[in-house]
CSV table of C-alpha atoms in Angstrom, one decimal:
chain,number,residue,atom,x,y,z
K,9,MET,CA,51.7,102.1,110.3
K,10,ALA,CA,49.4,99.1,117.9
K,11,ILE,CA,52.6,97.1,117.7
K,12,ALA,CA,54.4,96.1,120.9
K,13,SER,CA,57.5,98.1,120.1
K,14,SER,CA,58.7,100.4,117.4
K,15,LEU,CA,62.2,100.5,115.9
K,16,SER,CA,64.1,103.7,116.0
K,17,LEU,CA,65.1,104.7,112.4
K,18,GLN,CA,67.7,107.4,112.4
K,19,GLN,CA,67.2,109.1,109.1
K,20,PRO,CA,68.0,112.4,107.5
K,21,PHE,CA,65.1,114.5,106.4
K,22,HIS,CA,64.4,117.3,103.9
K,23,CYS,CA,62.6,120.6,104.3
K,24,LEU,CA,60.1,122.3,102.2
K,25,ILE,CA,61.1,125.9,102.1
K,26,PHE,CA,58.3,128.3,101.3
K,27,LYS,CA,59.5,131.5,99.7
K,28,PRO,CA,58.1,135.0,100.4
K,29,GLN,CA,56.0,135.0,97.2
K,30,LEU,CA,53.8,132.3,98.5
K,31,LYS,CA,51.2,134.5,100.1
K,32,ASP,CA,47.8,134.0,101.7
K,33,VAL,CA,48.7,130.5,102.9
K,34,ARG,CA,46.5,130.7,106.0
K,35,ARG,CA,46.5,127.1,107.0
K,36,GLY,CA,49.2,124.8,105.6
K,37,CYS,CA,51.5,122.6,103.3
K,38,SER,CA,52.8,118.7,102.9
K,39,ALA,CA,54.5,115.0,101.6
K,40,ARG,CA,54.5,110.8,101.4
K,41,PRO,CA,55.0,108.3,104.5
K,42,ARG,CA,56.0,105.3,106.4
K,43,TYR,CA,55.1,104.3,109.9
K,44,PHE,CA,55.9,104.0,113.6
K,45,GLU,CA,53.9,103.1,116.7
K,46,ASP,CA,52.0,105.9,118.3
K,47,THR,CA,50.6,105.6,121.9
K,48,ASN,CA,47.5,107.5,120.9
K,49,ASN,CA,46.1,106.0,117.8
K,50,GLY,CA,48.6,103.3,117.0
K,51,ILE,CA,50.0,104.7,113.9
K,52,ARG,CA,51.9,107.8,112.8
K,53,PRO,CA,54.0,108.7,109.7
K,54,ILE,CA,57.8,108.7,109.8
K,55,LYS,CA,59.9,111.3,108.0
K,56,ALA,CA,60.7,111.1,104.3
K,57,ALA,CA,64.3,110.2,104.0
K,58,THR,CA,67.2,109.1,101.8
K,59,GLN,CA,67.2,105.5,103.0
K,60,SER,CA,69.9,102.9,102.0
K,61,ALA,CA,68.5,99.4,102.3
K,62,PRO,CA,70.8,96.9,104.1
K,63,PHE,CA,69.9,94.0,101.9
K,64,PRO,CA,70.9,93.2,98.5
K,65,LEU,CA,70.7,96.5,96.6
K,66,PHE,CA,73.9,95.7,94.7
K,67,GLN,CA,73.0,92.3,93.5
K,68,PRO,CA,72.3,91.9,89.7
K,69,SER,CA,68.6,91.9,88.9
K,70,GLN,CA,67.1,88.6,87.8
K,71,ALA,CA,65.7,88.3,84.2
K,72,ASP,CA,62.0,87.6,84.0
K,73,ASP,CA,60.8,85.8,81.0
K,74,SER,CA,57.2,85.5,82.0
K,75,PRO,CA,54.6,87.3,79.9
K,76,SER,CA,53.8,90.8,81.1
K,77,GLU,CA,50.3,91.6,82.3
K,78,LEU,CA,51.1,95.3,82.3
K,79,GLU,CA,49.4,97.9,80.2
K,80,PRO,CA,50.4,101.5,79.6
K,81,ALA,CA,48.6,104.0,81.8
K,82,ASP,CA,45.5,105.7,80.4
K,83,PRO,CA,46.6,108.9,78.5
K,84,ASP,CA,44.3,110.9,80.8
K,85,PHE,CA,46.5,109.8,83.7
K,86,TYR,CA,49.3,111.9,82.2
K,87,LYS,CA,47.2,114.6,80.8
K,88,ILE,CA,45.5,115.7,84.0
K,89,GLY,CA,49.0,116.3,85.5
K,90,TYR,CA,50.8,117.6,82.5
K,91,VAL,CA,48.3,120.4,81.9
K,92,ARG,CA,49.1,121.4,85.5
K,93,SER,CA,52.9,121.5,84.9
K,94,MET,CA,53.6,118.0,86.4
K,95,ARG,CA,56.6,116.5,84.6
K,96,ALA,CA,58.2,113.0,84.5
K,97,TYR,CA,61.7,112.2,83.1
K,98,GLY,CA,62.9,108.8,82.1
K,99,ILE,CA,60.0,106.9,83.5
K,100,GLU,CA,56.5,105.7,82.5
K,101,PHE,CA,53.5,104.6,84.5
K,102,LYS,CA,52.0,101.2,83.8
K,103,GLU,CA,49.0,99.4,85.2
K,104,GLY,CA,48.9,95.7,86.2
K,105,PRO,CA,46.7,93.4,88.2
K,106,ASP,CA,47.9,95.0,91.4
K,107,GLY,CA,47.6,98.6,90.3
K,108,PHE,CA,49.9,101.3,89.0
K,109,GLY,CA,53.7,101.2,89.1
K,110,VAL,CA,56.6,103.4,88.0
K,111,TYR,CA,58.9,101.8,85.3
K,112,ALA,CA,62.1,102.9,83.6
K,113,SER,CA,61.7,104.1,80.1
K,114,LYS,CA,65.4,103.8,79.5
K,115,ASP,CA,68.4,102.1,81.2
K,116,VAL,CA,69.4,103.6,84.5
K,117,GLU,CA,73.0,103.2,85.7
K,118,PRO,CA,73.9,103.0,89.4
K,119,LEU,CA,75.6,106.4,89.7
K,120,ARG,CA,76.3,108.3,92.9
K,121,ARG,CA,74.5,111.4,91.6
K,122,ALA,CA,70.8,111.5,92.2
K,123,ARG,CA,68.6,112.0,89.1
K,124,VAL,CA,65.2,113.8,89.0
K,125,ILE,CA,62.4,111.6,87.8
K,126,MET,CA,59.4,113.8,88.6
K,127,GLU,CA,58.6,117.4,89.1
K,128,ILE,CA,55.3,118.0,90.9
K,129,PRO,CA,53.8,121.4,91.5
K,130,LEU,CA,53.1,122.3,95.1
K,131,GLU,CA,49.5,123.1,94.2
K,132,LEU,CA,48.7,119.5,93.2
K,133,MET,CA,49.6,118.2,96.6
K,134,LEU,CA,47.4,118.0,99.7
K,135,THR,CA,49.2,119.1,102.8
K,136,ILE,CA,48.3,119.5,106.4
K,137,SER,CA,50.5,120.3,109.4
K,138,HIS,CA,50.3,118.1,112.5
K,139,LYS,CA,51.4,120.6,115.2
K,140,LEU,CA,49.8,123.9,116.3
K,141,PRO,CA,49.3,126.4,114.8
K,142,TRP,CA,48.0,123.9,112.2
K,143,MET,CA,47.7,124.9,108.6
K,144,PHE,CA,46.8,123.3,105.3
K,145,PHE,CA,47.6,123.8,101.6
K,146,PRO,CA,46.4,124.5,99.0
K,147,ASP,CA,43.9,126.9,100.5
K,148,ILE,CA,40.9,125.4,98.8
K,149,ILE,CA,38.5,125.5,101.8
K,150,PRO,CA,36.5,128.8,101.9
K,151,VAL,CA,36.3,130.7,105.2
K,152,GLY,CA,33.3,129.4,107.3
K,153,HIS,CA,33.0,126.0,105.6
K,154,PRO,CA,32.0,123.4,108.2
K,155,ILE,CA,34.7,121.0,107.1
K,156,PHE,CA,37.2,123.5,108.6
K,157,ASP,CA,35.5,123.1,112.0
K,158,ILE,CA,35.6,119.3,111.7
K,159,ILE,CA,39.4,119.3,111.0
K,160,ASN,CA,39.9,121.9,113.7
K,161,SER,CA,38.2,119.6,116.3
K,162,THR,CA,40.9,116.9,115.9
K,163,ASP,CA,44.2,116.6,117.7
K,164,PRO,CA,46.9,117.9,115.2
K,165,GLU,CA,49.6,115.5,116.6
K,166,THR,CA,47.6,112.2,116.7
K,167,ASP,CA,44.8,112.6,114.2
K,168,TRP,CA,46.8,113.5,111.2
K,169,ASP,CA,45.2,110.7,109.1
K,170,LEU,CA,41.6,111.8,110.0
K,171,ARG,CA,42.5,115.4,109.1
K,172,LEU,CA,44.1,114.5,105.8
K,173,ALA,CA,41.1,112.2,104.9
K,174,CYS,CA,38.8,115.2,105.5
K,175,LEU,CA,40.9,117.4,103.2
K,176,LEU,CA,41.0,114.7,100.6
K,177,LEU,CA,37.2,114.2,100.6
K,178,TYR,CA,36.7,117.9,100.2
K,179,ALA,CA,39.1,118.0,97.3
K,180,PHE,CA,37.2,115.2,95.6
K,181,ASP,CA,34.0,117.2,95.9
K,182,ARG,CA,35.5,120.5,94.6
K,183,GLU,CA,34.6,121.0,91.0
K,184,ASP,CA,37.6,121.0,88.5
K,185,ASN,CA,40.0,120.2,91.4
K,186,PHE,CA,42.9,118.0,90.3
K,187,TRP,CA,42.1,115.3,92.9
K,188,GLN,CA,38.6,114.9,91.6
K,189,LEU,CA,40.2,113.7,88.4
K,190,TYR,CA,43.1,111.8,90.1
K,191,SER,CA,40.6,109.8,92.2
K,192,ASP,CA,39.7,107.8,89.1
K,193,PHE,CA,43.2,106.3,89.3
K,194,LEU,CA,43.2,105.5,93.0
K,195,PRO,CA,42.2,102.0,94.2
K,196,SER,CA,38.6,101.7,95.1
K,197,ALA,CA,37.3,100.3,98.4
K,198,GLY,CA,37.1,96.9,96.8
K,199,GLU,CA,40.6,97.1,95.4
K,200,CYS,CA,42.3,98.3,98.7
K,201,THR,CA,44.2,95.9,100.9
K,202,SER,CA,43.9,98.2,103.9
K,203,PHE,CA,42.6,96.3,106.9
K,204,LEU,CA,40.7,99.4,107.9
K,205,LEU,CA,38.2,98.0,105.4
K,206,ALA,CA,38.3,94.4,106.5
K,207,SER,CA,35.4,92.5,108.0
K,208,GLU,CA,35.5,90.7,111.3
K,209,GLU,CA,35.8,87.4,109.4
K,210,GLU,CA,38.7,88.7,107.5
K,211,LEU,CA,40.5,89.9,110.6
K,212,SER,CA,40.1,86.5,112.2
K,213,GLU,CA,41.8,84.9,109.1
K,214,LEU,CA,45.0,86.8,110.1
K,215,GLN,CA,45.6,84.2,112.9
K,216,ASP,CA,47.3,87.1,114.8
K,217,ALA,CA,45.2,88.3,117.8
K,218,ASN,CA,47.4,91.3,118.4
K,219,LEU,CA,47.2,92.6,114.9
K,220,ALA,CA,43.5,91.9,114.6
K,221,SER,CA,42.9,93.8,117.9
K,222,THR,CA,45.0,96.8,116.6
K,223,MET,CA,43.0,97.0,113.4
K,224,ARG,CA,39.7,96.8,115.3
K,225,GLU,CA,40.8,99.8,117.3
K,226,GLN,CA,41.7,101.7,114.2
K,227,GLN,CA,38.4,100.8,112.6
K,228,HIS,CA,36.5,101.9,115.7
K,229,ARG,CA,38.4,105.2,115.8
K,230,ALA,CA,37.6,106.1,112.2
K,231,LEU,CA,33.9,105.0,112.6
K,232,GLU,CA,33.5,107.0,115.8
K,233,PHE,CA,34.9,110.1,114.1
K,234,TRP,CA,32.5,109.6,111.1
K,235,GLN,CA,29.5,109.1,113.4
K,236,LYS,CA,30.4,112.2,115.4
K,237,ASN,CA,30.8,114.5,112.3
K,238,TRP,CA,28.5,113.0,109.6
K,239,HIS,CA,25.2,112.7,111.6
K,240,ASN,CA,21.9,113.5,110.0
K,241,GLY,CA,22.0,117.1,111.3
K,242,VAL,CA,25.1,118.2,109.4
K,243,PRO,CA,24.7,120.4,106.3
K,244,LEU,CA,24.4,118.7,102.9
K,245,LYS,CA,27.7,120.0,101.7
K,246,ILE,CA,29.3,117.9,104.5
K,247,ARG,CA,27.1,114.9,104.3
K,248,ARG,CA,27.7,114.4,100.6
K,249,LEU,CA,31.5,114.1,101.2
K,250,ALA,CA,31.0,110.8,103.0
K,251,ARG,CA,27.4,109.5,102.9
K,252,ASP,CA,28.4,106.2,104.5
K,253,PRO,CA,31.2,105.2,106.9
K,254,GLU,CA,32.9,103.0,104.2
K,255,ARG,CA,33.6,106.1,102.1
K,256,PHE,CA,35.3,107.9,105.0
K,257,ILE,CA,37.3,104.8,106.2
K,258,TRP,CA,38.4,104.4,102.6
K,259,ALA,CA,39.7,108.0,102.6
K,260,VAL,CA,41.6,107.3,105.9
K,261,SER,CA,43.2,104.2,104.3
K,262,ILE,CA,44.3,106.3,101.3
K,263,ALA,CA,45.7,108.9,103.7
K,264,GLN,CA,47.6,106.3,105.7
K,265,SER,CA,49.0,104.4,102.8
K,266,ARG,CA,50.0,107.3,100.5
K,267,CYS,CA,51.1,110.0,102.9
K,268,ILE,CA,54.6,111.3,103.5
K,269,ASN,CA,55.8,113.3,106.4
K,270,MET,CA,58.1,116.2,105.6
K,271,GLN,CA,59.1,119.5,107.2
K,272,MET,CA,58.0,122.8,105.8
K,273,ARG,CA,59.0,126.3,106.6
K,274,ILE,CA,57.0,129.5,106.4
K,275,GLY,CA,59.1,132.4,107.4
K,276,ALA,CA,60.6,131.5,110.8
K,277,LEU,CA,58.1,128.8,111.5
K,278,VAL,CA,59.2,125.2,110.9
K,279,GLN,CA,56.4,122.6,110.8
K,280,ASP,CA,56.1,118.9,110.3
K,281,ALA,CA,53.5,118.3,107.7
K,282,ASN,CA,51.7,115.3,106.1
K,283,MET,CA,51.4,115.3,102.3
K,284,LEU,CA,49.6,113.4,99.6
K,285,ILE,CA,51.8,113.6,96.5
K,286,PRO,CA,50.2,112.5,93.2
K,287,TYR,CA,52.2,110.4,90.8
K,288,ALA,CA,55.0,109.9,93.4
K,289,ASP,CA,52.6,107.8,95.3
K,290,MET,CA,52.7,105.2,92.5
K,291,LEU,CA,56.2,104.1,93.5
K,292,ASN,CA,55.8,100.6,94.8
K,293,HIS,CA,57.5,98.8,97.7
K,294,SER,CA,60.0,96.0,97.6
K,295,PHE,CA,62.1,94.4,100.4
K,296,GLN,CA,64.8,94.2,97.7
K,297,PRO,CA,64.4,97.7,96.2
K,298,ASN,CA,66.5,98.8,93.2
K,299,CYS,CA,66.6,102.4,94.2
K,300,PHE,CA,66.3,104.9,97.0
K,301,PHE,CA,64.6,108.2,96.7
K,302,HIS,CA,65.1,111.9,97.7
K,303,TRP,CA,62.8,114.9,97.8
K,304,ARG,CA,63.8,118.5,97.1
K,305,PHE,CA,61.6,121.6,97.0
K,306,LYS,CA,62.6,124.0,94.3
K,307,ASP,CA,60.7,126.9,92.8
K,308,ARG,CA,57.3,125.8,94.0
K,309,MET,CA,57.9,122.3,92.6
K,310,LEU,CA,58.7,119.2,94.5
K,311,GLU,CA,61.5,117.3,92.8
K,312,VAL,CA,61.4,113.5,93.2
K,313,MET,CA,64.9,112.1,92.8
K,314,ILE,CA,66.2,108.5,92.9
K,315,ASN,CA,69.6,106.8,93.2
K,316,ALA,CA,69.7,103.4,91.5
K,317,GLY,CA,71.3,100.8,93.7
K,318,GLN,CA,71.8,98.5,90.7
K,319,ARG,CA,71.4,98.8,87.0
K,320,ILE,CA,67.8,99.2,86.1
K,321,LYS,CA,66.9,98.0,82.6
K,322,LYS,CA,64.4,99.7,80.4
K,323,GLY,CA,60.9,98.3,81.3
K,324,ASP,CA,61.9,97.3,84.8
K,325,GLU,CA,59.9,98.6,87.7
K,326,MET,CA,61.5,101.1,90.1
K,327,THR,CA,60.9,100.1,93.7
K,328,ILE,CA,61.7,101.6,97.1
K,329,ASN,CA,61.5,100.4,100.6
K,330,TYR,CA,58.5,102.1,102.4
K,331,MET,CA,59.5,101.3,106.0
K,332,ALA,CA,63.0,100.0,106.4
K,333,GLY,CA,63.5,98.2,109.7
K,334,GLN,CA,59.9,97.3,110.3
K,335,GLN,CA,58.2,93.9,110.7
K,336,ASN,CA,55.5,92.4,108.6
K,337,ASN,CA,52.8,93.3,111.1
K,338,MET,CA,53.6,97.0,110.6
K,339,PHE,CA,53.3,96.6,106.9
K,340,MET,CA,50.0,94.9,107.3
K,341,GLN,CA,48.7,97.6,109.6
K,342,ARG,CA,49.8,100.3,107.3
K,343,TYR,CA,49.5,98.9,103.7
K,344,GLY,CA,47.8,95.6,103.9
K,345,PHE,CA,50.6,93.4,102.6
K,346,SER,CA,53.5,91.3,103.9
K,347,SER,CA,56.4,89.1,102.6
K,348,PRO,CA,58.0,85.9,103.7
K,349,VAL,CA,61.4,87.5,102.9
K,350,ASN,CA,61.2,90.6,105.1
K,351,PRO,CA,64.8,90.9,106.4
K,352,CYS,CA,63.5,92.7,109.5
K,353,ASP,CA,60.9,90.2,110.6
K,354,VAL,CA,61.2,88.6,114.1
K,355,ILE,CA,60.4,85.3,115.9
K,356,GLY,CA,60.0,85.5,119.6
K,357,PHE,CA,62.1,82.6,121.0
K,358,SER,CA,61.6,81.9,124.7
K,359,GLY,CA,64.0,79.1,125.4
K,360,ASN,CA,67.6,79.2,126.6
K,361,ALA,CA,69.2,77.6,123.6
K,362,ARG,CA,71.8,79.8,121.8
K,363,ILE,CA,74.0,79.3,118.7
K,364,HIS,CA,77.3,80.9,117.8
K,365,LEU,CA,76.7,84.1,116.0
K,366,ASP,CA,79.9,84.5,114.0
K,367,THR,CA,79.8,80.9,112.8
K,368,PHE,CA,76.1,81.3,111.6
K,369,LEU,CA,77.0,84.4,109.8
K,370,SER,CA,80.1,82.7,108.2
K,371,VAL,CA,78.0,79.7,107.0
K,372,PHE,CA,75.7,81.9,105.0
K,373,ASN,CA,78.2,84.6,104.0
K,374,ILE,CA,76.4,87.3,105.9
K,375,SER,CA,78.3,90.5,106.6
K,376,GLY,CA,77.7,93.9,108.2
K,377,LEU,CA,76.4,95.2,111.5
K,378,PRO,CA,73.2,93.6,113.0
K,379,GLU,CA,70.9,96.3,111.8
K,380,GLU,CA,72.5,96.3,108.3
K,381,TYR,CA,73.2,92.6,107.6
K,382,TYR,CA,73.5,91.7,103.9
K,383,HIS,CA,74.5,88.6,101.9
K,384,ASN,CA,78.0,89.0,100.8
K,385,THR,CA,77.8,87.7,97.2
K,386,GLY,CA,81.3,88.9,96.4
K,387,ARG,CA,82.8,85.8,98.1
K,388,LEU,CA,83.5,82.5,96.4
K,389,SER,CA,80.2,80.6,96.8
K,390,ASN,CA,78.5,77.4,95.7
K,391,GLU,CA,75.1,76.7,94.3
K,392,ARG,CA,73.6,76.6,97.8
K,393,ASP,CA,74.0,80.4,98.2
K,394,THR,CA,70.7,80.8,96.4
K,395,PHE,CA,69.1,79.7,99.6
K,396,VAL,CA,70.0,83.0,101.3
K,397,ASP,CA,67.3,85.6,101.1
K,398,GLY,CA,65.7,88.1,103.4
K,399,ALA,CA,64.3,85.4,105.7
K,400,VAL,CA,67.8,84.1,106.4
K,401,ILE,CA,69.0,87.7,107.0
K,402,ALA,CA,66.1,88.0,109.5
K,403,ALA,CA,67.0,84.7,111.0
K,404,ALA,CA,70.5,86.0,111.7
K,405,ARG,CA,68.9,88.9,113.6
K,406,THR,CA,66.2,87.0,115.5
K,407,LEU,CA,67.8,83.7,116.5
K,408,PRO,CA,69.2,83.6,120.0
K,409,THR,CA,73.0,83.7,119.7
K,410,TRP,CA,76.2,84.0,121.7
K,411,SER,CA,79.6,85.3,121.0
K,412,ASP,CA,82.6,85.4,123.4
K,413,GLY,CA,85.6,86.8,121.7
K,414,ASP,CA,87.9,84.1,120.4
K,415,VAL,CA,86.1,81.3,122.2
K,416,PRO,CA,85.2,78.8,119.4
K,417,PRO,CA,81.9,77.0,119.2
K,418,ILE,CA,81.7,73.3,120.3
K,419,PRO,CA,80.0,71.4,117.5
K,420,SER,CA,78.1,69.0,119.8
K,421,MET,CA,76.8,71.9,121.9
K,422,GLU,CA,75.8,73.8,118.7
K,423,ARG,CA,73.8,70.8,117.4
K,424,LYS,CA,72.1,70.5,120.7
K,425,ALA,CA,71.1,74.2,120.6
K,426,VAL,CA,69.9,73.8,117.0
K,427,LYS,CA,67.7,70.9,118.0
K,428,GLU,CA,66.1,72.9,120.8
K,429,LEU,CA,65.5,75.9,118.6
K,430,GLN,CA,63.9,73.7,115.8
K,431,GLU,CA,61.7,72.1,118.4
K,432,GLU,CA,60.5,75.5,119.5
K,433,CYS,CA,59.8,76.4,115.9
K,434,LYS,CA,57.7,73.3,115.5
K,435,GLN,CA,55.7,74.3,118.5
K,436,MET,CA,55.1,77.7,117.0
K,437,LEU,CA,53.8,76.1,113.7
K,438,ALA,CA,51.6,73.6,115.7
K,439,ALA,CA,49.9,76.6,117.4
K,440,PHE,CA,48.5,77.8,114.1
K,441,PRO,CA,45.0,76.4,113.2
K,442,THR,CA,46.3,75.7,109.6
K,443,THR,CA,49.5,74.7,108.0
K,444,SER,CA,51.3,76.5,105.2
K,445,LYS,CA,50.3,73.7,102.8
K,446,GLN,CA,46.6,74.3,103.7
K,447,ASP,CA,47.0,78.0,103.3
K,448,ARG,CA,48.4,77.6,99.8
K,449,LYS,CA,45.7,75.3,98.8
K,450,LEU,CA,43.1,77.7,100.2
K,451,LEU,CA,44.5,80.6,98.2
K,452,ASP,CA,44.5,78.5,95.0
K,453,SER,CA,40.9,77.6,95.6
K,454,MET,CA,39.7,81.3,96.1
K,455,PRO,CA,40.6,83.2,92.9
K,456,GLU,CA,37.7,85.6,93.5
K,457,ALA,CA,38.5,86.3,97.1
K,458,SER,CA,38.4,89.9,98.3
K,459,ARG,CA,41.7,91.7,98.4
K,460,THR,CA,41.7,91.9,102.2
K,461,LEU,CA,40.9,88.2,102.7
K,462,GLU,CA,43.6,87.3,100.3
K,463,ALA,CA,46.1,89.6,102.1
K,464,ALA,CA,45.1,88.0,105.5
K,465,ILE,CA,45.7,84.5,104.3
K,466,LYS,CA,49.0,85.5,102.7
K,467,TYR,CA,50.1,87.2,106.0
K,468,ARG,CA,49.6,84.0,108.1
K,469,LEU,CA,51.2,82.0,105.3
K,470,HIS,CA,54.2,84.2,105.3
K,471,ARG,CA,54.6,83.9,109.0
K,472,LYS,CA,54.7,80.1,108.7
K,473,LEU,CA,57.1,80.2,105.7
K,474,PHE,CA,59.4,82.4,107.7
K,475,VAL,CA,59.5,79.9,110.6
K,476,GLU,CA,60.0,77.0,108.2
K,477,LYS,CA,62.9,78.9,106.5
K,478,VAL,CA,64.5,79.4,109.9
K,479,MET,CA,64.3,75.7,110.6
K,480,GLN,CA,65.9,75.0,107.2
K,481,ALA,CA,68.7,77.5,107.9
K,482,LEU,CA,69.4,75.7,111.2
K,483,ASP,CA,69.7,72.4,109.4
K,484,ILE,CA,72.2,73.8,107.0
K,485,TYR,CA,74.1,75.5,109.8
K,486,GLN,CA,74.6,72.2,111.7
K,487,GLU,CA,75.6,70.5,108.5
K,488,ARG,CA,78.3,73.0,107.7
K,489,ILE,CA,79.7,73.7,111.2
K,490,LEU,CA,83.3,72.7,111.5
K,491,PHE,CA,84.1,69.5,113.4
């Protein structure tokens, strides 16, 4: 979902085409997101896209013999959608300790042709455009309702999450509305990992001053909006939507973490719109996704399609990459989770030491362009190849390197550079108040910790594990370099 710099993702997008029979849509339509930096509020959605992940989509999946903690979704979860014409094909929803997920109900082969896994009626989605003239859909707000004035007072291009949160809260309050039922299956404030809901103590546990400052700004922005529009003088039909700031900030966190940005067209007018799409929002993230997804609007239905990047066995979870090309701090800002194997994470080296790029890539069988590095498992390899993961891919991107045509590296100079880089890594680790071992011990001793506190400790642990992995990769590099 502010970060010092954002990465440009050049992605294709799809349009929602509204046909003439869709009449009386006075104010809008929508879809599910990912994020970039925004100079106004620090976060904005990126466009839905067919995204090919650069890291190991085509590796065979690993067998997992551990006992499953998953349970089939409550029958009502299907019923509330099926009676409204939502359909799912070849998938099932299951619930585990970390919430819902989408699982294959039959084997899925990695074919070139995309397959439809869900059909979701337009009327079940919540959509709001983020440019003037702004519109929303479905048209559930009656003319003259004060929530319309609150939404209208925001900036369409920067306050999309506040606007969508208002529409979501109104949908929860509307009798017999689908979202009133669907809200039972969304994570509660206590189950959310969004740092919009984090306390000051939990923000301090991040051990990242920049990220903590960004989240404080986001919290203040949401709180200020609530205080401005939910004061004691507002009508009861507004006040009951969010009687306390936590309720509104929770709605903002749901909007940020489950929204998608797509284009819609009404007549000759093409608009970017933000959408909350039920059921499709249950697709979970992985830095090693097994499929990528597409969206297509057809006959007042949004078709959710996937291409499997590898064979997905019956019972395996279907995962996608929410924000390809983004660092862990962006995932924390947007979703409240991180990973020690994010292939796009970065370490800021400040010294002058450099290692030979081509030799480093060769040592770890890494191929591709810098923005699309992947581990080439097709080559003859030994048992040590299991060492290579997303963190090593990230190391290939973030380590200071040099390359000068056919000039070979000098082993003694490479070892000297490795030593200097490792020393800088040690200084980075020493700057943290705790070690990775202490963080692990702390996590093990706090089984009942809040979700946000657990996510904060995991974030700082993952940063340290990444630095340690880079140091290990440098050790292997200097061992394998040719004499």
